[in-house]
Amino acid sequence: MLKFLFLGIGIMLLIEGFLYAAFPNQMKKIMQMALQLDNEKLRNIAIIFSIIGFVLIYTIIRNN
C-alpha cells in the first residue's frame, strides 16, 4: 500500500514539474487566477479534485 502512495506522489511531482518546465508563463497566469478566487470557491474546487482523485485511487486498488 505504501508503494502505491509513493508511486502516486512520484507521478504527481513528475507531471507538475513537467508543466512548470514546459509552460512557466501559463503556470504563473494560473497562479494569479487562483489568487483572485475567493476562499470558498477555491475550497470547493479543491474538494472536487480530491474526490476525483480518491475515486481514481479506490478504483485502481479495488481492481487489482
XYZ file of C-alpha atoms in Angstrom:
64
model
C 0.000 0.000 0.000
C 2.839 2.363 0.828
C 4.314 1.554 -2.571
C 1.150 2.924 -4.244
C 1.327 6.090 -2.141
C 4.913 6.801 -3.178
C 4.103 5.911 -6.779
C 1.214 8.386 -6.770
C 3.297 11.158 -5.217
C 6.075 10.498 -7.727
C 3.679 10.680 -10.677
C 2.136 13.887 -9.307
C 5.559 15.528 -8.915
C 6.621 14.374 -12.373
C 3.539 15.877 -14.038
C 3.669 19.088 -12.014
C 7.380 19.529 -12.662
C 6.867 18.964 -16.370
C 4.084 21.569 -16.510
C 6.228 24.222 -14.807
C 9.222 23.395 -17.028
C 7.261 23.357 -20.280
C 4.793 26.205 -19.634
C 6.204 28.590 -16.995
C 4.305 31.688 -18.160
C 0.962 29.893 -18.313
C 1.512 28.393 -14.845
C 2.163 31.885 -13.446
C -1.090 33.084 -15.006
C -2.947 30.160 -13.431
C -1.436 31.019 -10.027
C -2.551 34.644 -10.411
C -6.059 33.459 -11.281
C -6.095 31.260 -8.171
C -5.081 34.237 -6.005
C -8.078 36.177 -7.316
C -10.587 33.440 -6.386
C -12.392 33.754 -3.091
C -11.559 31.113 -0.481
C -14.908 29.328 -0.688
C -14.692 28.821 -4.449
C -11.077 27.639 -4.209
C -12.047 25.231 -1.413
C -14.896 23.793 -3.493
C -12.601 23.237 -6.467
C -10.057 21.502 -4.218
C -12.740 19.245 -2.708
C -13.979 18.226 -6.165
C -10.474 17.312 -7.325
C -9.808 15.455 -4.062
C -12.939 13.370 -4.559
C -11.983 12.618 -8.166
C -8.506 11.569 -7.024
C -9.925 9.369 -4.269
C -12.317 7.650 -6.688
C -9.483 7.005 -9.160
C -7.226 5.556 -6.466
C -10.036 3.458 -4.993
C -10.964 2.103 -8.423
C -7.382 1.182 -9.284
C -6.728 -0.514 -5.941
C -10.074 -2.363 -5.979
C -9.446 -3.787 -9.457
C -6.003 -5.198 -8.535
